Coordinates of C-alpha atoms in Angstrom, one line a residue:
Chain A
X1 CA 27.6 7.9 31.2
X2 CA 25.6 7.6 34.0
X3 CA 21.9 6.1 33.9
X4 CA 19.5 5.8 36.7
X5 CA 15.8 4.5 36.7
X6 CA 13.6 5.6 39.4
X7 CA 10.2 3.5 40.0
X8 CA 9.7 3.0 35.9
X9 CA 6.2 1.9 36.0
X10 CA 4.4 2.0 32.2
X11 CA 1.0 -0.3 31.5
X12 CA 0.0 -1.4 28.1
X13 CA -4.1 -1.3 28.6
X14 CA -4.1 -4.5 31.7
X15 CA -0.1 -4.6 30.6
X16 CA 2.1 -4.2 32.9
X17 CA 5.0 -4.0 30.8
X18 CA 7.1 -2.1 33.8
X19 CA 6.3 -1.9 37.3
X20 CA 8.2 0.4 39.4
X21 CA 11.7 -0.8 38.3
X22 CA 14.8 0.8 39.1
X23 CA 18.6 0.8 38.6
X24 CA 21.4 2.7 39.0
X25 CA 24.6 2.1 36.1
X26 CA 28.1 3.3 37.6
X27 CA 29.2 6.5 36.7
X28 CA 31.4 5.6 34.1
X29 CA 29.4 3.1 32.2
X30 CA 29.5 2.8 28.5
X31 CA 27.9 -0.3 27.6
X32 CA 24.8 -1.2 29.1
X33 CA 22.8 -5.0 28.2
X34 CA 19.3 -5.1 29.4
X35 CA 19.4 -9.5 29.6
X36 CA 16.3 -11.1 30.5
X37 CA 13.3 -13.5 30.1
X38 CA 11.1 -12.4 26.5
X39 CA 8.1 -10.2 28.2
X40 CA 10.1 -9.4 31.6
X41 CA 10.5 -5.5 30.1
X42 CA 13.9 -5.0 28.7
X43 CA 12.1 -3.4 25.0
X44 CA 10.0 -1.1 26.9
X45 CA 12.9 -0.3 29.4
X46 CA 15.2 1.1 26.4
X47 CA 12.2 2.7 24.5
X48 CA 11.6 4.5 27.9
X49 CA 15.6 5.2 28.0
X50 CA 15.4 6.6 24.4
X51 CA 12.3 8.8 25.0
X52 CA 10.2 6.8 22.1
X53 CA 7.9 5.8 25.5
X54 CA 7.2 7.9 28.3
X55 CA 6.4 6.2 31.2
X56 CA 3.3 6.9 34.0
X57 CA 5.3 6.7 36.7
X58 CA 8.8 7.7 37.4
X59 CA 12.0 9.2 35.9
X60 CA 15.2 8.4 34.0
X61 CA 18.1 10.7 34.4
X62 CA 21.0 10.5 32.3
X63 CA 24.2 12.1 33.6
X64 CA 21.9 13.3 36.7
X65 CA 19.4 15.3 33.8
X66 CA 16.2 14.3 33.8
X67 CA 14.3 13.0 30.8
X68 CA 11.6 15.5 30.0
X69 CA 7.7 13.8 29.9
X70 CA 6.1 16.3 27.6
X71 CA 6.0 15.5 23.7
X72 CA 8.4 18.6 22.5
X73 CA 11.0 17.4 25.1
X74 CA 11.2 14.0 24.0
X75 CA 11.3 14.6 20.3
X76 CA 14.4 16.9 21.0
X77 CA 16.2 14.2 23.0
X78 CA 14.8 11.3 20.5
X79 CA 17.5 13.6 18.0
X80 CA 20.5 12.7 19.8
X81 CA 20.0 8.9 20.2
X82 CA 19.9 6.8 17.5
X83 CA 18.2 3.3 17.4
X84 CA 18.0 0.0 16.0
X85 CA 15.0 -2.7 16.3
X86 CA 14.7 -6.3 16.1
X87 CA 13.5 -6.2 11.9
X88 CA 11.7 -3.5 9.3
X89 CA 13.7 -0.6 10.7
X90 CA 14.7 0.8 7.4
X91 CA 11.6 2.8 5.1
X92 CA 11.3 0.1 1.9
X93 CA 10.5 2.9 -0.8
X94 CA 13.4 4.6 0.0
X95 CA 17.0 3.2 -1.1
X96 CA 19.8 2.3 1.7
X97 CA 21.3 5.7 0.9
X98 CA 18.1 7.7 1.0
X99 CA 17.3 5.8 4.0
X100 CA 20.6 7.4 6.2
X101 CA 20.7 11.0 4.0
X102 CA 17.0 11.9 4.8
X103 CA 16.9 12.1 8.5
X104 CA 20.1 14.5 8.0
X105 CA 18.7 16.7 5.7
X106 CA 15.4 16.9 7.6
X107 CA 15.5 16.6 10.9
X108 CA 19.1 17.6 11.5
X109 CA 19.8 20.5 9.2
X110 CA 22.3 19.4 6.8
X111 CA 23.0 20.7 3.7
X112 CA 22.0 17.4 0.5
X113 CA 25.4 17.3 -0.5
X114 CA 27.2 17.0 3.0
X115 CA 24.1 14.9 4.2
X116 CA 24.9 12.2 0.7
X117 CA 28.7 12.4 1.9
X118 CA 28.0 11.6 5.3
X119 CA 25.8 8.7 4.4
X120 CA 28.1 7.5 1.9
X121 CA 30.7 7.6 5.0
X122 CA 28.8 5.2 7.2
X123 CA 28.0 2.9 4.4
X124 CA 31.6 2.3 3.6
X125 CA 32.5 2.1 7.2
X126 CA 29.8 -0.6 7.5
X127 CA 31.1 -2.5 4.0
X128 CA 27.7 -1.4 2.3
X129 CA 29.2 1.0 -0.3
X130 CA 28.4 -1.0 -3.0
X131 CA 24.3 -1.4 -2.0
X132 CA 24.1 2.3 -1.6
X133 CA 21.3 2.6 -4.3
X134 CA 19.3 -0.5 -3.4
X135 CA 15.8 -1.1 -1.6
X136 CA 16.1 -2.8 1.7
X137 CA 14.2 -5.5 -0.5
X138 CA 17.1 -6.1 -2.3
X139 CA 19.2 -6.3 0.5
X140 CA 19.6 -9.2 3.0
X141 CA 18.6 -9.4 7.0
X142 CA 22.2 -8.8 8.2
X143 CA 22.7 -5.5 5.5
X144 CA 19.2 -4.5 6.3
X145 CA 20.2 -4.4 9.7
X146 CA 24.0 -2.8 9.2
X147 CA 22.4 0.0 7.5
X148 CA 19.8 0.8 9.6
X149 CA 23.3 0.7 12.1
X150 CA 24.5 2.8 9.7
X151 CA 21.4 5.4 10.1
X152 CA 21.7 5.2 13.8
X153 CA 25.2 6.5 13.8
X154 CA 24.8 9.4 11.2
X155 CA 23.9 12.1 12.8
X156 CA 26.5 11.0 15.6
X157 CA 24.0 10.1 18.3
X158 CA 25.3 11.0 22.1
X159 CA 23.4 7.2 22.6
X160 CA 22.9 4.6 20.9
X161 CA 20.0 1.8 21.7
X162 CA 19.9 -1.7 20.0
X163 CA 17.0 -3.5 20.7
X164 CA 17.4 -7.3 19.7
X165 CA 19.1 -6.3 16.9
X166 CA 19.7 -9.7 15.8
X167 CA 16.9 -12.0 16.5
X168 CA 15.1 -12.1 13.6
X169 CA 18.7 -12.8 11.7
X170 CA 20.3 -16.7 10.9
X171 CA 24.0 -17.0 12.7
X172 CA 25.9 -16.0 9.5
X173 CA 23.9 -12.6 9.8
X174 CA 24.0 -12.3 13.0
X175 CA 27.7 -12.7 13.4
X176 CA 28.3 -9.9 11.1
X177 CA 25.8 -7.6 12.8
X178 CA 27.7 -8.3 16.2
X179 CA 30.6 -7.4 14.6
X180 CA 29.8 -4.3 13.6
X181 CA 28.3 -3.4 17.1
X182 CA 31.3 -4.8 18.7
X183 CA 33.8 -2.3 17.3
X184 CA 31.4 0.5 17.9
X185 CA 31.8 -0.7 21.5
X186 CA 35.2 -0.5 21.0
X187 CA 35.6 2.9 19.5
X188 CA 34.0 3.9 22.6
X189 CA 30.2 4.5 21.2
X190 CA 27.9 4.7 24.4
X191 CA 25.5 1.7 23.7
X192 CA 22.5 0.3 25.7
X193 CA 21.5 -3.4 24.0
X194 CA 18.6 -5.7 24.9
X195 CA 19.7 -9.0 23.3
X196 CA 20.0 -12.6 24.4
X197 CA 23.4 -13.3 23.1
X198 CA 24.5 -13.7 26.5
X199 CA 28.0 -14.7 25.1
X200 CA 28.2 -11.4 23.2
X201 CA 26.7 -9.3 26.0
X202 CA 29.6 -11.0 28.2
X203 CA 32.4 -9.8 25.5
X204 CA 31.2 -6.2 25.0
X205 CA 28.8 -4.6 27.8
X206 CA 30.4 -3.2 31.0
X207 CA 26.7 -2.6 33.1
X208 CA 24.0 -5.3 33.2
X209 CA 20.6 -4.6 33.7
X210 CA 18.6 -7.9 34.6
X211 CA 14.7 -7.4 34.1
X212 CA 12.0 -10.2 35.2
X213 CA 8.1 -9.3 35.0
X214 CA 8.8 -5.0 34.4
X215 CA 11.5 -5.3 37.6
X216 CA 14.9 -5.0 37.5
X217 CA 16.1 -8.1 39.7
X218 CA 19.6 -7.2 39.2
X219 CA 21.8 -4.4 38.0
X220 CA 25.7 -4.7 38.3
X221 CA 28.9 -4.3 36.6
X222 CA 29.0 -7.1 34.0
X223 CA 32.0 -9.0 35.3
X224 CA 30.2 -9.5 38.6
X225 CA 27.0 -10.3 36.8
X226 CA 28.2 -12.3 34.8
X227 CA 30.7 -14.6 36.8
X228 CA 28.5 -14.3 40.6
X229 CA 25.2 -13.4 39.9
X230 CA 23.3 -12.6 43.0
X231 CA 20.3 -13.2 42.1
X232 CA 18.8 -16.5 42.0
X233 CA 16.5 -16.1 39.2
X234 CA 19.5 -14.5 36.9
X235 CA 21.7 -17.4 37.8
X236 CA 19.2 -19.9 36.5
X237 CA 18.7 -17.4 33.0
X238 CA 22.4 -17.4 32.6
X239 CA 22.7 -21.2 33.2
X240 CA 19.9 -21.6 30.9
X241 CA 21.0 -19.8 28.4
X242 CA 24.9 -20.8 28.5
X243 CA 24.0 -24.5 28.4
X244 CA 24.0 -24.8 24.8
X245 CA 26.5 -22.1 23.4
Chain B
X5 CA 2.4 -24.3 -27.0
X6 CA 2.8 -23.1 -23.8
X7 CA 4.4 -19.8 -25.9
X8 CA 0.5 -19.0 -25.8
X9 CA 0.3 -18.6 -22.3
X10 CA 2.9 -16.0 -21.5
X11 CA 3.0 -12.6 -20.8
X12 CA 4.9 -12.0 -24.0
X13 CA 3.4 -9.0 -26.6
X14 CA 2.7 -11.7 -29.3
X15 CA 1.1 -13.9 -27.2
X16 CA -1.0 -10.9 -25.5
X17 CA -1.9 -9.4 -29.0
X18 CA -3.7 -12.9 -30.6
X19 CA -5.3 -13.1 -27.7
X20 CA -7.0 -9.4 -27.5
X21 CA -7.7 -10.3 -30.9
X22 CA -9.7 -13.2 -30.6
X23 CA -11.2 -12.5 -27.6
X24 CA -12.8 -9.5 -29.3
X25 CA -13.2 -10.9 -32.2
X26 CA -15.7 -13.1 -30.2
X27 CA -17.7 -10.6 -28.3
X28 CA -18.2 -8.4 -31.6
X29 CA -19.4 -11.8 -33.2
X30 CA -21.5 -12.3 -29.9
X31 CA -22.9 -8.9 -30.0
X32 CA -23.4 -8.9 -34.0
X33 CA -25.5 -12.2 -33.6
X34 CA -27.5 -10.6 -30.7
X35 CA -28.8 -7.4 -32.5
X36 CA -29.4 -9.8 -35.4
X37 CA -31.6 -11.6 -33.4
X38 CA -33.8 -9.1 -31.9
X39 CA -33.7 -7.9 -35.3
X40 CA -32.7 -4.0 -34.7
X41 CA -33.3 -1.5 -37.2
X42 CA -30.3 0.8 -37.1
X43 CA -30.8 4.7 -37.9
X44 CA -27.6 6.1 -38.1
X45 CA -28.4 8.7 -40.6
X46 CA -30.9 10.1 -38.0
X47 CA -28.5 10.7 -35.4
X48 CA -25.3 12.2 -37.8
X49 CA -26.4 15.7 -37.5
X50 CA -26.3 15.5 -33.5
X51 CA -21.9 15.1 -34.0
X52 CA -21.7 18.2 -32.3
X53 CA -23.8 18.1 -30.0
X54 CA -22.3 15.1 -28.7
X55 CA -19.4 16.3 -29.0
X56 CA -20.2 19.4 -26.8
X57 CA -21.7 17.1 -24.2
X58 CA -18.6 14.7 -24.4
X59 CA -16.4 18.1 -23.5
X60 CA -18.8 18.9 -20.6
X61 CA -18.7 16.0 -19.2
X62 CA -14.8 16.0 -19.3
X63 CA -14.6 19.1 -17.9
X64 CA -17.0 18.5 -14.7
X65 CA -15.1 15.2 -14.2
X66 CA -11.6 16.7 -14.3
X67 CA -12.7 19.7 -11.9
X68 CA -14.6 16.8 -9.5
X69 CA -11.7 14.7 -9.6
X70 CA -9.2 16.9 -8.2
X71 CA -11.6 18.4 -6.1
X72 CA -12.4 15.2 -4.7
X73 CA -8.8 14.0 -4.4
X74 CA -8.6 17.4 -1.7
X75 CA -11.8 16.7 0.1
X76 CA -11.0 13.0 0.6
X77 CA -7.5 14.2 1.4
X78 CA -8.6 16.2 4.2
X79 CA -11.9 14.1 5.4
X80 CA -9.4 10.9 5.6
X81 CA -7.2 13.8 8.0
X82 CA -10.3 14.9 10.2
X83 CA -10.9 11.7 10.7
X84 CA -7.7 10.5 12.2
X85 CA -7.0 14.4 14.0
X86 CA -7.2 13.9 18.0
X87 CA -9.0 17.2 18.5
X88 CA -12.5 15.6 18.8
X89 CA -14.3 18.2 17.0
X90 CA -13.0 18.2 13.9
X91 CA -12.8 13.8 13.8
X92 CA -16.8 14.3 14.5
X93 CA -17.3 16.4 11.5
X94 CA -15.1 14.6 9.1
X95 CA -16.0 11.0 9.9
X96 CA -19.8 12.3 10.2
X97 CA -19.6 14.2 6.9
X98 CA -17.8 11.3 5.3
X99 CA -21.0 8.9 6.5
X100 CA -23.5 11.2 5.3
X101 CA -22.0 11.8 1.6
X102 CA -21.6 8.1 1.1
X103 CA -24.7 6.9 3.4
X104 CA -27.2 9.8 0.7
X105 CA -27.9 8.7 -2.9
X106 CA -26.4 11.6 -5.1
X107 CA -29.3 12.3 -6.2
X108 CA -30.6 13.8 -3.3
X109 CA -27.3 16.1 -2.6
X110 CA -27.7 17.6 -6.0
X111 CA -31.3 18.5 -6.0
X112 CA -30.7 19.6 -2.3
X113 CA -27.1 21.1 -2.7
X114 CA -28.0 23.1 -6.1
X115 CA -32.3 24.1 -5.8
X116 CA -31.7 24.5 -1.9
X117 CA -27.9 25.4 -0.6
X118 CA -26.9 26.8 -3.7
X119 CA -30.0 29.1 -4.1
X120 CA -29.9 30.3 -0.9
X121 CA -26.4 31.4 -1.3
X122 CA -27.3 32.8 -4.2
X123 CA -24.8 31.4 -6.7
X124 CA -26.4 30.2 -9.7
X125 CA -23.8 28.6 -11.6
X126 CA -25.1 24.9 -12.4
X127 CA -21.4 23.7 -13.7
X128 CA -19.9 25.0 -10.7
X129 CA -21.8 23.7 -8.1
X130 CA -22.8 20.5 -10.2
X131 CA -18.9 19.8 -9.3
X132 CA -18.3 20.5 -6.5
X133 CA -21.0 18.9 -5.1
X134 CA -19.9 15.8 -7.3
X135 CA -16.3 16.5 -5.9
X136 CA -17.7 16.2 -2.3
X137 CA -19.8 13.2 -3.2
X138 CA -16.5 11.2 -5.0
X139 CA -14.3 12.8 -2.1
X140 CA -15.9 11.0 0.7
X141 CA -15.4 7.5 -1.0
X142 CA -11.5 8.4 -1.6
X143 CA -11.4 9.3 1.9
X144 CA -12.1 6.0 3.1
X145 CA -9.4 4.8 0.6
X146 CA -6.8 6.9 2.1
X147 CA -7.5 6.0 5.1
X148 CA -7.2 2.2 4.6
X149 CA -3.7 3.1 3.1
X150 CA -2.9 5.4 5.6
X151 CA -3.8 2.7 8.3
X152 CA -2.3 -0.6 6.8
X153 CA 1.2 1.6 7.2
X154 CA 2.5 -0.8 10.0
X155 CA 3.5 0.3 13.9
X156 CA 7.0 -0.2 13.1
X157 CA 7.6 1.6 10.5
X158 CA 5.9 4.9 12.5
X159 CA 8.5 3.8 15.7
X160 CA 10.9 3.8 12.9
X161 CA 10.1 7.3 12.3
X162 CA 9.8 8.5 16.0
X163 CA 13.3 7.0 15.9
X164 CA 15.1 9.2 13.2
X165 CA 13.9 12.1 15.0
X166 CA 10.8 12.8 12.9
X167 CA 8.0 14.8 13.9
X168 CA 4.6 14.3 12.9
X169 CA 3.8 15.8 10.3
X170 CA 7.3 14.9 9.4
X171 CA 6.5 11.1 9.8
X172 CA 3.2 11.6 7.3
X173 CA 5.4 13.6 4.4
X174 CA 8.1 11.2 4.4
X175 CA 7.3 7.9 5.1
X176 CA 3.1 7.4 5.8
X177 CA 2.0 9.0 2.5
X178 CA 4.5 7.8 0.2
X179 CA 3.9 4.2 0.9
X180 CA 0.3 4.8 1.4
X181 CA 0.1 6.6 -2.2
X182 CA 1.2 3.4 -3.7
X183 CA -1.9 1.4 -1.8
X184 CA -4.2 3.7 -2.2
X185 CA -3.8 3.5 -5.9
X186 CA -5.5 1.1 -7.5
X187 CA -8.9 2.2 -5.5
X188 CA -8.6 5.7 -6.3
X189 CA -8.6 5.1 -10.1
X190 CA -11.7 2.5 -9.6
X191 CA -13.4 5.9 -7.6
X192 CA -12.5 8.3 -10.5
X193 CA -13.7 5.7 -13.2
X194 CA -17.0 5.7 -11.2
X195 CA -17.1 9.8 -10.4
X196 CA -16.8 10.2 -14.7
X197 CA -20.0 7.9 -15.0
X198 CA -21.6 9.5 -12.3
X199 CA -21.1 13.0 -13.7
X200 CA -24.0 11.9 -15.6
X201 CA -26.2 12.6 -13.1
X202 CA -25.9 16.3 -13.4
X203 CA -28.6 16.5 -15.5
X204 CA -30.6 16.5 -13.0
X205 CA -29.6 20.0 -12.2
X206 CA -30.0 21.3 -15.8
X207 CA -26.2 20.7 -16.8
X208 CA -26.5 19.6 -20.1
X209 CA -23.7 16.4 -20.4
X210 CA -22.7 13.5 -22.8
X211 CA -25.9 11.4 -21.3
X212 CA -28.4 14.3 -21.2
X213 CA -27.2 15.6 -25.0
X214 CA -27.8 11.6 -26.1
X215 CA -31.5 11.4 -24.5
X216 CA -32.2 14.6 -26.7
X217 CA -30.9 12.5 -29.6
X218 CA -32.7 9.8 -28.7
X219 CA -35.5 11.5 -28.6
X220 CA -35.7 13.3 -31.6
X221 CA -35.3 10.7 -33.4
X222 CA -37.2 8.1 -32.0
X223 CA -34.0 6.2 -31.3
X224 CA -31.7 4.5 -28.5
X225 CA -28.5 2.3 -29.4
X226 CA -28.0 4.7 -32.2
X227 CA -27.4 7.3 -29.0
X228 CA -26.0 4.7 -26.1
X229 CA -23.3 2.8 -28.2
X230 CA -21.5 6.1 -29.1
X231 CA -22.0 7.1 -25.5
X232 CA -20.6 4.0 -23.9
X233 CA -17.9 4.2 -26.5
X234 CA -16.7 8.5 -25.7
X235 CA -17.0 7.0 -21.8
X236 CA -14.5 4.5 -22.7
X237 CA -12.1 6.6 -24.8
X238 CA -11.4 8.1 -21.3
X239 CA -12.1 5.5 -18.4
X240 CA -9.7 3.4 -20.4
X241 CA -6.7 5.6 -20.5
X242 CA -7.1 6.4 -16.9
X243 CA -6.9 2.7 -16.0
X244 CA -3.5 2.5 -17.9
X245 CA -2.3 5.4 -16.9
X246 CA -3.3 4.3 -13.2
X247 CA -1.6 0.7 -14.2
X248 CA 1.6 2.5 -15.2
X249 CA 2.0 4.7 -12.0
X250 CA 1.3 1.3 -9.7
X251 CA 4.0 0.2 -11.6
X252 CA 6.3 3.2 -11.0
X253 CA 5.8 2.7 -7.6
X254 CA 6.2 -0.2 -7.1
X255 CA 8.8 -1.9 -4.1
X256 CA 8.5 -4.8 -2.1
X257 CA 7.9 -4.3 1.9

């Protein structure tokens, strides 16, 4: 899959979350991390990506199709991706099951019983079958966050976007969200993740995106990123970064 | 005996017990002191009357309630619509039914708007214009609900694909129902005291039926214990009731 940024620009009020950035993935990219400084853009970058922001200025195209900027056109392409946020993802009065079965039924068209099966499906695959009926209160951080993987991938998204998906998780948790994330990689899932788990990003994403104040600074296949960045503020992040894990 | 401190039912009993055990003997001690000279016997043939009023006055508060549960339904949804009209009217119509005493819209609503649309139906348009009055306080309820429904969990919604009236049916107003519950009850406790002020527009309920008790026979607690009493029998049960849903509802965020 091939994404390309044209001169991204999106304010919040005096904001400027983006300004004018853009990148260009390979043609064949399947994992994409957005690395870089807290604030530099990489949450508003993959809400732009996903169609849950549309920016003033500029375009994303996907495969060479443009994202549409109108409401209608959004909401359809929000429907194929699926997402994942730092915390509170999942809706509390509704159990983990209800949570991944709803979305189906109502925004996707499925039948109740074959949208129940599906979600049942995903909650095994995730080792959640037995917490199917529980609250996300009842539930910790890291199975909070596998289900609301696990809602993501239902309705088979053509994308899907992780945004910090584990930093509001302790290491125990956030090893078993990684995990789960890292054999969706493998099974060939197109993924775009904003993290900081350089580490991880390093193990699993073939395309780095590098974002400092709402610019991408660098975007290159992640083994040159990764072992020669060219850029000297990405150097220093990855340094920083590295020094302690 | 700390046993005497817990939620358990024995422990709750004895303590309803004594505690009014103590305000009858406060209350007792009271009347004896100003010395009250009780006429029951005056008042007995009024029964039912009282009890007509009593029926009125459930009836006007069970029409006003859910009339007012619609109005402050779709007030609360003017308010917060984008198309700048319709917000102006609801969030100007909600200050203007809460910022006027009732009073004044009943005399106005039923000897003015009422008259000149010729219906002259006093129980009717006693509740609705109660409904409306009610209906503007449960809109500001709703929306506090609606609003303390944080950003993420609407983002979460965008997310799974929902529209927007999708993201209000299944995630905004179930979780705002459960907030919004302990307010509307306290609002529909005070809309069946305030039915009382129909009166003023000739609907003869509980209060009205005890001033004519009262005043035939040159009584008052005789008339205002009962009344307080039949006001209770159903403000009390709607509180439980209320208490019980809450607790239906109820999930930790």
């Amino acid at each position: 899959m091939k994404l390309e940024g044209i001169n991204l620009t999106k304010t919040f009020g005096s904001h400027h979350a983006l300004s004018g950035a853009e990148f260009c993935t390979s043609d064949d990219a399947r994992v994409i991390a957005l690395l870089g400084p807290s604030g530099g853009g990489k949450s508003t970058l993959l809400r732009v990506l996903g169609c849950l922001l549309v920016p003033e200025i500029g375009s994303v195209s996907m495969d060479g199709e443009v994202l549409p900027h109108d409401e209608v056109g959004a909401l359809a392409e929000r429907r194929k991706n699926g997402f994942v946020f730092q915390g509170y993802n999942l809706f509390p009065h509704l159990t983990a099951l209800e949570n991944i079965a709803l979305p189906l039924r109502s925004v996707h068209g499925m039948t109740a019983p074959d949208a129940c099966a599906r979600a049942q499906e995903l909650l095994e695959r995730l080792g959640l079958s037995s917490h199917a009926n529980k609250r996300p209160s009842q539930l910790s951080g890291g199975q909070q966050q596998r289900a609301a993987i696990a809602r993501a991938l239902a309705p088979k998204p053509r994308l899907l976007l992780l945004d910090e998906p584990t930093s509001a998780l302790d290491p125990v948790m956030t090893g078993e969200v990684l995990d789960v994330i890292r054999e969706l990689a493998e099974s060939g899932q197109n993924i775009v993740l904003a993290t900081h788990e350089i580490s991880f990003a390093r193990q699993v994403a073939d395309w780095v995106v590098f974002l400092a104040e709402g610019k991408v600074v660098e975007s290159s296949a992640a083994t040159d990123f990764f072992t020669q960045p060219k850029n000297p503020l990405a150097k220093r992040y990855l340094e920083g970064l590295s020094k302690y894990r | 005996m700390t046993w005497l401190n817990s939620r358990s039912p024995l422990a709750l009993g004895i303590w309803s017990i004594v505690l009014i055990a103590g305000v009858s003997a406060a209350l007792y001690a009271t009347f004896a002191a100003v010395q009250y000279r009780w006429n029951w016997s005056g008042v007995w043939p009024y029964r039912y009357q009282f009890i007509s009023g009593w029926l009125t006055t459930l009836g006007i508060s069970l029409g006003a309630m859910l009339f007012s549960v619609i109005v402050g339904f779709l007030l609360m949804a003017g308010g917060r619509s984008s198309w700048t009209p319709v917000r102006l009217f609801a969030t100007g119509m909600t200050a203007f039914l809460r910022g006027t005493p009732l009073l004044v819209q009943l005399l106005i609503g039923y000897y003015v708007i009422a008259n000149a649309l010729r219906i002259n139906e006093p129980l009717l348009v006693g509740t609705l214009l109660l409904g409306f009055f009610e209906g503007a306080y449960l809109a500001e309820i709703f929306r506090g609900a609606v609003e303390s429904i944080g950003a993420s969990q609407r983002e979460s919604a965008r997310a799974v694909g929902f529209s927007v009236p999708q993201t209000y049916r299944y995630v905004i107003i179930p979780q705002a129902f459960r907030r919004a519950l302990p307010g509307t009850t306290g609002q529909l406790v005070s809309l069946i005291k305030d039915s009382s002020l129909l009166s003023v527009i000739g609907i003869e309920e509980l209060v009205q039926k005890v001033r004519i008790l009262n005043a035939g026979n040159y009584t008052a607690l005789e008339g205002y214990i009962p009344l307080a009493i039949a006001y209770l029998a159903v403000t009390l049960p709607l509180t439980w009731w209320a208490r019980t849903l809450e607790r239906r509802f109820a999930y930790e965020t």
